[in-house]
mmCIF file of C-alpha atoms and ligand atoms in Angstrom:
data_model
loop_
_atom_site.group_PDB
_atom_site.id
_atom_site.type_symbol
_atom_site.label_atom_id
_atom_site.label_comp_id
_atom_site.label_asym_id
_atom_site.label_seq_id
_atom_site.Cartn_x
_atom_site.Cartn_y
_atom_site.Cartn_z
ATOM 1 C CA UNK A 1440 89.311 126.879 168.154
ATOM 2 C CA UNK A 1441 91.170 129.401 166.004
ATOM 3 C CA UNK A 1442 94.275 128.058 164.230
ATOM 4 C CA UNK A 1443 96.508 130.477 162.319
ATOM 5 C CA UNK A 1444 99.923 130.531 160.698
ATOM 6 C CA UNK A 1445 102.275 132.234 163.166
ATOM 7 C CA UNK A 1446 104.264 135.395 162.502
ATOM 8 C CA UNK A 1447 107.112 136.881 164.568
ATOM 9 C CA UNK A 1448 104.466 139.117 166.219
ATOM 10 C CA UNK A 1449 102.998 135.965 167.788
ATOM 11 C CA UNK A 1450 106.233 135.232 169.662
ATOM 12 C CA UNK A 1451 104.937 136.466 173.082
ATOM 13 C CA UNK A 1452 101.769 134.341 172.833
ATOM 14 C CA UNK A 1453 103.764 131.327 171.661
ATOM 15 C CA UNK A 1454 106.250 131.667 174.505
ATOM 16 C CA UNK A 1455 103.398 131.903 177.021
ATOM 17 C CA UNK A 1456 101.851 128.626 175.782
ATOM 18 C CA UNK A 1457 105.259 126.937 175.644
ATOM 19 C CA UNK A 1458 105.922 127.901 179.276
ATOM 20 C CA UNK A 1459 102.697 126.135 180.275
ATOM 21 C CA UNK A 1460 103.456 123.028 178.205
ATOM 22 C CA UNK A 1461 107.168 122.410 178.952
ATOM 23 C CA UNK A 1462 109.498 122.406 181.972
ATOM 24 C CA UNK A 1463 112.285 124.031 179.932
ATOM 25 C CA UNK A 1464 110.373 126.446 177.682
ATOM 26 C CA UNK A 1465 111.615 128.556 174.791
ATOM 27 C CA UNK A 1466 111.393 132.311 175.274
ATOM 28 C CA UNK A 1467 109.971 135.075 173.067
ATOM 29 C CA UNK A 1468 113.272 135.707 171.306
ATOM 30 C CA UNK A 1469 113.595 132.002 170.473
ATOM 31 C CA UNK A 1470 110.212 132.063 168.714
ATOM 32 C CA UNK A 1471 110.852 135.412 167.052
ATOM 33 C CA UNK A 1472 114.206 134.244 165.690
ATOM 34 C CA UNK A 1473 112.797 130.957 164.429
ATOM 35 C CA UNK A 1474 109.799 132.546 162.724
ATOM 36 C CA UNK A 1475 112.098 134.975 160.927
ATOM 37 C CA UNK A 1476 114.242 132.097 159.610
ATOM 38 C CA UNK A 1477 114.139 130.621 156.146
ATOM 39 C CA UNK A 1478 112.374 127.260 155.945
ATOM 40 C CA UNK A 1479 110.693 127.573 159.356
ATOM 41 C CA UNK A 1480 106.982 127.960 159.893
ATOM 42 C CA UNK A 1481 104.671 127.785 162.876
ATOM 43 C CA UNK A 1482 101.055 127.653 163.942
ATOM 44 C CA UNK A 1483 99.263 129.098 166.935
ATOM 45 C CA UNK A 1484 95.905 127.931 168.248
ATOM 46 C CA UNK A 1485 93.951 130.385 170.356
ATOM 47 C CA UNK A 1486 90.782 129.893 172.303
ATOM 48 C CA UNK A 1487 90.013 132.750 174.675
ATOM 49 C CA UNK A 1488 93.778 132.613 175.303
ATOM 50 C CA UNK A 1489 96.712 131.162 173.369
ATOM 51 C CA UNK A 1490 96.293 127.375 173.728
ATOM 52 C CA UNK A 1491 98.756 125.535 171.484
ATOM 53 C CA UNK A 1492 101.920 126.095 169.454
ATOM 54 C CA UNK A 1493 103.907 124.253 166.827
ATOM 55 C CA UNK A 1494 107.151 125.045 165.009
ATOM 56 C CA UNK A 1495 108.320 123.061 161.981
ATOM 57 C CA UNK A 1496 111.306 123.238 159.660
ATOM 58 C CA UNK A 1497 110.974 122.122 156.038
ATOM 59 C CA UNK A 1498 114.212 122.134 154.084
ATOM 60 C CA UNK A 1499 115.558 119.999 151.260
ATOM 61 C CA UNK A 1500 112.533 117.748 150.973
ATOM 62 C CA UNK A 1501 112.477 116.892 154.683
ATOM 63 C CA UNK A 1502 110.345 118.383 157.433
ATOM 64 C CA UNK A 1503 110.994 118.230 161.166
ATOM 65 C CA UNK A 1504 108.676 119.133 164.005
ATOM 66 C CA UNK A 1505 110.862 121.262 166.283
ATOM 67 C CA UNK A 1506 108.247 121.680 168.994
ATOM 68 C CA UNK A 1507 104.549 121.122 169.597
ATOM 69 C CA UNK A 1508 102.852 121.910 172.873
ATOM 70 C CA UNK A 1509 99.363 122.503 174.221
ATOM 71 C CA UNK A 1510 98.566 124.280 177.488
ATOM 72 C CA UNK A 1511 97.307 121.792 180.107
ATOM 73 C CA UNK A 1512 93.882 123.470 180.312
ATOM 74 C CA UNK A 1513 93.364 122.992 176.547
ATOM 75 C CA UNK A 1514 94.410 119.339 176.200
ATOM 76 C CA UNK A 1515 92.326 116.450 174.829
ATOM 77 C CA UNK A 1516 90.221 118.795 172.732
ATOM 78 C CA UNK A 1517 91.931 118.201 169.416
ATOM 79 C CA UNK A 1518 94.355 121.139 169.559
ATOM 80 C CA UNK A 1519 97.481 118.978 169.158
ATOM 81 C CA UNK A 1520 95.883 117.067 166.314
ATOM 82 C CA UNK A 1521 94.857 120.298 164.558
ATOM 83 C CA UNK A 1522 98.395 121.701 164.879
ATOM 84 C CA UNK A 1523 99.995 118.531 163.532
ATOM 85 C CA UNK A 1524 97.521 118.270 160.661
ATOM 86 C CA UNK A 1525 98.231 121.881 159.683
ATOM 87 C CA UNK A 1526 101.989 121.251 159.818
ATOM 88 C CA UNK A 1527 101.695 118.128 157.667
ATOM 89 C CA UNK A 1528 99.725 120.079 155.058
ATOM 90 C CA UNK A 1529 102.154 123.002 155.075
ATOM 91 C CA UNK A 1530 105.166 120.690 154.866
ATOM 92 C CA UNK A 1531 103.668 119.049 151.788
ATOM 93 C CA UNK A 1532 103.071 122.444 150.200
ATOM 94 C CA UNK A 1533 106.727 123.286 150.969
ATOM 95 C CA UNK A 1534 107.747 120.199 149.001
ATOM 96 C CA UNK A 1535 108.662 117.862 151.855
ATOM 97 C CA UNK A 1536 108.348 114.136 151.190
ATOM 98 C CA UNK A 1537 108.852 113.012 154.778
ATOM 99 C CA UNK A 1538 108.475 114.399 158.280
ATOM 100 C CA UNK A 1539 110.491 113.517 161.381
ATOM 101 C CA UNK A 1540 110.174 114.237 165.079
ATOM 102 C CA UNK A 1541 111.711 113.162 168.361
ATOM 103 C CA UNK A 1542 109.657 112.263 171.395
ATOM 104 C CA UNK A 1543 110.453 111.052 174.892
ATOM 105 C CA UNK A 1544 109.859 107.267 174.972
ATOM 106 C CA UNK A 1545 107.788 107.747 178.128
ATOM 107 C CA UNK A 1546 105.492 110.389 176.577
ATOM 108 C CA UNK A 1547 102.658 107.984 175.803
ATOM 109 C CA UNK A 1548 100.125 110.712 175.005
ATOM 110 C CA UNK A 1549 102.322 112.340 172.361
ATOM 111 C CA UNK A 1550 103.317 108.967 170.873
ATOM 112 C CA UNK A 1551 99.613 108.067 170.604
ATOM 113 C CA UNK A 1552 98.927 111.351 168.831
ATOM 114 C CA UNK A 1553 101.740 110.769 166.323
ATOM 115 C CA UNK A 1554 100.924 107.100 165.700
ATOM 116 C CA UNK A 1555 97.312 108.092 165.095
ATOM 117 C CA UNK A 1556 98.562 110.342 162.300
ATOM 118 C CA UNK A 1557 100.560 107.513 160.736
ATOM 119 C CA UNK A 1558 104.027 108.213 162.144
ATOM 120 C CA UNK A 1559 106.146 105.093 162.612
ATOM 121 C CA UNK A 1560 109.089 104.525 164.940
ATOM 122 C CA UNK A 1561 112.365 104.616 163.040
ATOM 123 C CA UNK A 1562 114.995 104.901 165.747
ATOM 124 C CA UNK A 1563 115.972 105.428 169.349
ATOM 125 C CA UNK A 1564 118.365 108.083 170.656
ATOM 126 C CA UNK A 1565 119.763 106.850 173.947
ATOM 127 C CA UNK A 1566 120.034 109.472 176.703
ATOM 128 C CA UNK A 1567 118.797 112.241 174.378
ATOM 129 C CA UNK A 1568 116.844 114.212 177.003
ATOM 130 C CA UNK A 1569 118.441 115.635 180.126
ATOM 131 C CA UNK A 1570 115.995 115.313 183.014
ATOM 132 C CA UNK A 1571 118.320 116.912 185.556
ATOM 133 C CA UNK A 1572 118.342 114.981 188.828
ATOM 134 C CA UNK A 1573 116.148 112.285 187.263
ATOM 135 C CA UNK A 1574 118.939 111.401 184.804
ATOM 136 C CA UNK A 1575 118.647 111.065 181.051
ATOM 137 C CA UNK A 1576 115.764 109.723 178.961
ATOM 138 C CA UNK A 1577 115.714 108.101 175.534
ATOM 139 C CA UNK A 1578 114.043 109.691 172.509
ATOM 140 C CA UNK A 1579 112.078 107.850 169.891
ATOM 141 C CA UNK A 1580 112.616 109.087 166.344
ATOM 142 C CA UNK A 1581 109.378 108.938 164.376
ATOM 143 C CA UNK A 1582 108.779 109.390 160.650
ATOM 144 C CA UNK A 1583 105.772 110.099 158.487
ATOM 145 C CA UNK A 1584 105.825 109.440 154.746
ATOM 146 C CA UNK A 1585 104.217 112.555 153.275
ATOM 147 C CA UNK A 1586 104.000 111.110 149.792
ATOM 148 C CA UNK A 1587 101.513 108.385 150.672
ATOM 149 C CA UNK A 1588 99.895 109.264 154.030
ATOM 150 C CA UNK A 1589 96.264 110.284 153.867
ATOM 151 C CA UNK A 1590 96.587 113.172 156.353
HETATM 152 C C1 LIG B 1618 101.102 115.797 173.436
HETATM 153 C C2 LIG B 1618 100.164 117.007 173.340
HETATM 154 C C3 LIG B 1618 100.736 117.997 172.327
HETATM 155 C C4 LIG B 1618 98.775 116.523 172.857
HETATM 156 O O1 LIG B 1618 97.943 117.661 172.659
HETATM 157 P P1 LIG B 1618 96.354 117.569 172.799
HETATM 158 O O2 LIG B 1618 95.787 118.819 172.266
HETATM 159 O O3 LIG B 1618 95.985 117.193 174.178
HETATM 160 O O4 LIG B 1618 96.033 116.328 171.826
HETATM 161 P P2 LIG B 1618 94.636 116.040 171.076
HETATM 162 O O5 LIG B 1618 93.496 116.434 171.953
HETATM 163 O O6 LIG B 1618 94.689 116.628 169.721
HETATM 164 O O7 LIG B 1618 94.706 114.446 170.985
HETATM 165 C C5 LIG B 1618 94.560 113.757 169.751
HETATM 166 C C6 LIG B 1618 94.746 112.278 170.026
HETATM 167 O O8 LIG B 1618 96.074 112.004 170.490
HETATM 168 C C7 LIG B 1618 96.040 110.994 171.525
HETATM 169 N N1 LIG B 1618 96.391 111.587 172.833
HETATM 170 C C8 LIG B 1618 96.683 112.879 173.084
HETATM 171 N N2 LIG B 1618 97.011 113.051 174.389
HETATM 172 C C9 LIG B 1618 96.926 111.833 174.960
HETATM 173 C C10 LIG B 1618 97.158 111.345 176.283
HETATM 174 N N3 LIG B 1618 97.538 112.156 177.284
HETATM 175 N N4 LIG B 1618 96.990 110.017 176.508
HETATM 176 C C11 LIG B 1618 96.626 109.179 175.527
HETATM 177 N N5 LIG B 1618 96.378 109.572 174.239
HETATM 178 C C12 LIG B 1618 96.545 110.883 173.967
HETATM 179 C C13 LIG B 1618 94.613 110.504 171.554
HETATM 180 O O9 LIG B 1618 94.494 109.478 170.589
HETATM 181 C C14 LIG B 1618 93.862 111.754 171.123
HETATM 182 O O10 LIG B 1618 92.582 111.477 170.604
HETATM 183 P P3 LIG B 1618 91.318 111.361 171.630
HETATM 184 O O11 LIG B 1618 91.374 112.534 172.563
HETATM 185 O O12 LIG B 1618 90.157 111.393 170.689
HETATM 186 O O13 LIG B 1618 91.505 110.066 172.352
HETATM 187 C C15 LIG B 1618 99.975 117.685 174.728
HETATM 188 O O14 LIG B 1618 99.599 116.696 175.676
HETATM 189 C C16 LIG B 1618 101.199 118.411 175.243
HETATM 190 O O15 LIG B 1618 101.441 119.542 174.887
HETATM 191 N N6 LIG B 1618 101.981 117.753 176.115
HETATM 192 C C17 LIG B 1618 103.151 118.397 176.740
HETATM 193 C C18 LIG B 1618 104.202 118.753 175.720
HETATM 194 C C19 LIG B 1618 104.581 117.561 174.881
HETATM 195 O O16 LIG B 1618 104.732 116.457 175.373
HETATM 196 N N7 LIG B 1618 104.759 117.811 173.568
HETATM 197 C C20 LIG B 1618 105.180 116.798 172.623
HETATM 198 C C21 LIG B 1618 106.654 116.667 172.698
HETATM 199 S S1 LIG B 1618 107.294 115.610 171.406
#
């Protein structure tokens, strides 16, 4: 597994992984714009092919995971954990004292990943995700204390 800090040149690879991981993916220009923005950083994991992506914002002492996704063929091999661990380290270096993320309440795999890293549930956003014909789904808000967590 090769994990590297992402640059705007990685936008095509990141968009290709995102399209495999999400029903409503971000495109190349989304990634390019984000990676050119102040306070935003990302990581890309590649195997033979791009396998996992993460984008994080760290501003004013707070970090937020904006997206993390792993291609289905690369899951359950530690890629998501490696991306999150890298983001936690980089957020600390950027001076963040806490990290937040939102996750679909029904996304048990992602919640397990985050809880394993020490994230705790701090809130619920009712109807946060639009699932089209399936209606709306609630989002859990999760927080990690970066000043005391061991990761
Ligand atoms: C959630 C996601 C990022 C996990 O990536 P991954 O590379 O498969 O995760 P890892 O292999 O690093 O898993 C680390 C740990 O997290 C937990 N975990 C991850 N996926 C899990 C699943 N489907 N079911 C249960 N636990 C899971 C396990 O504890 C796992 O450790 P283990 O494999 O030793 O049991 C990936 O499934 C994904 O991209 N899903 C679609 C997009 C998504 O939901 N993104 C998150 C939105 S908030």
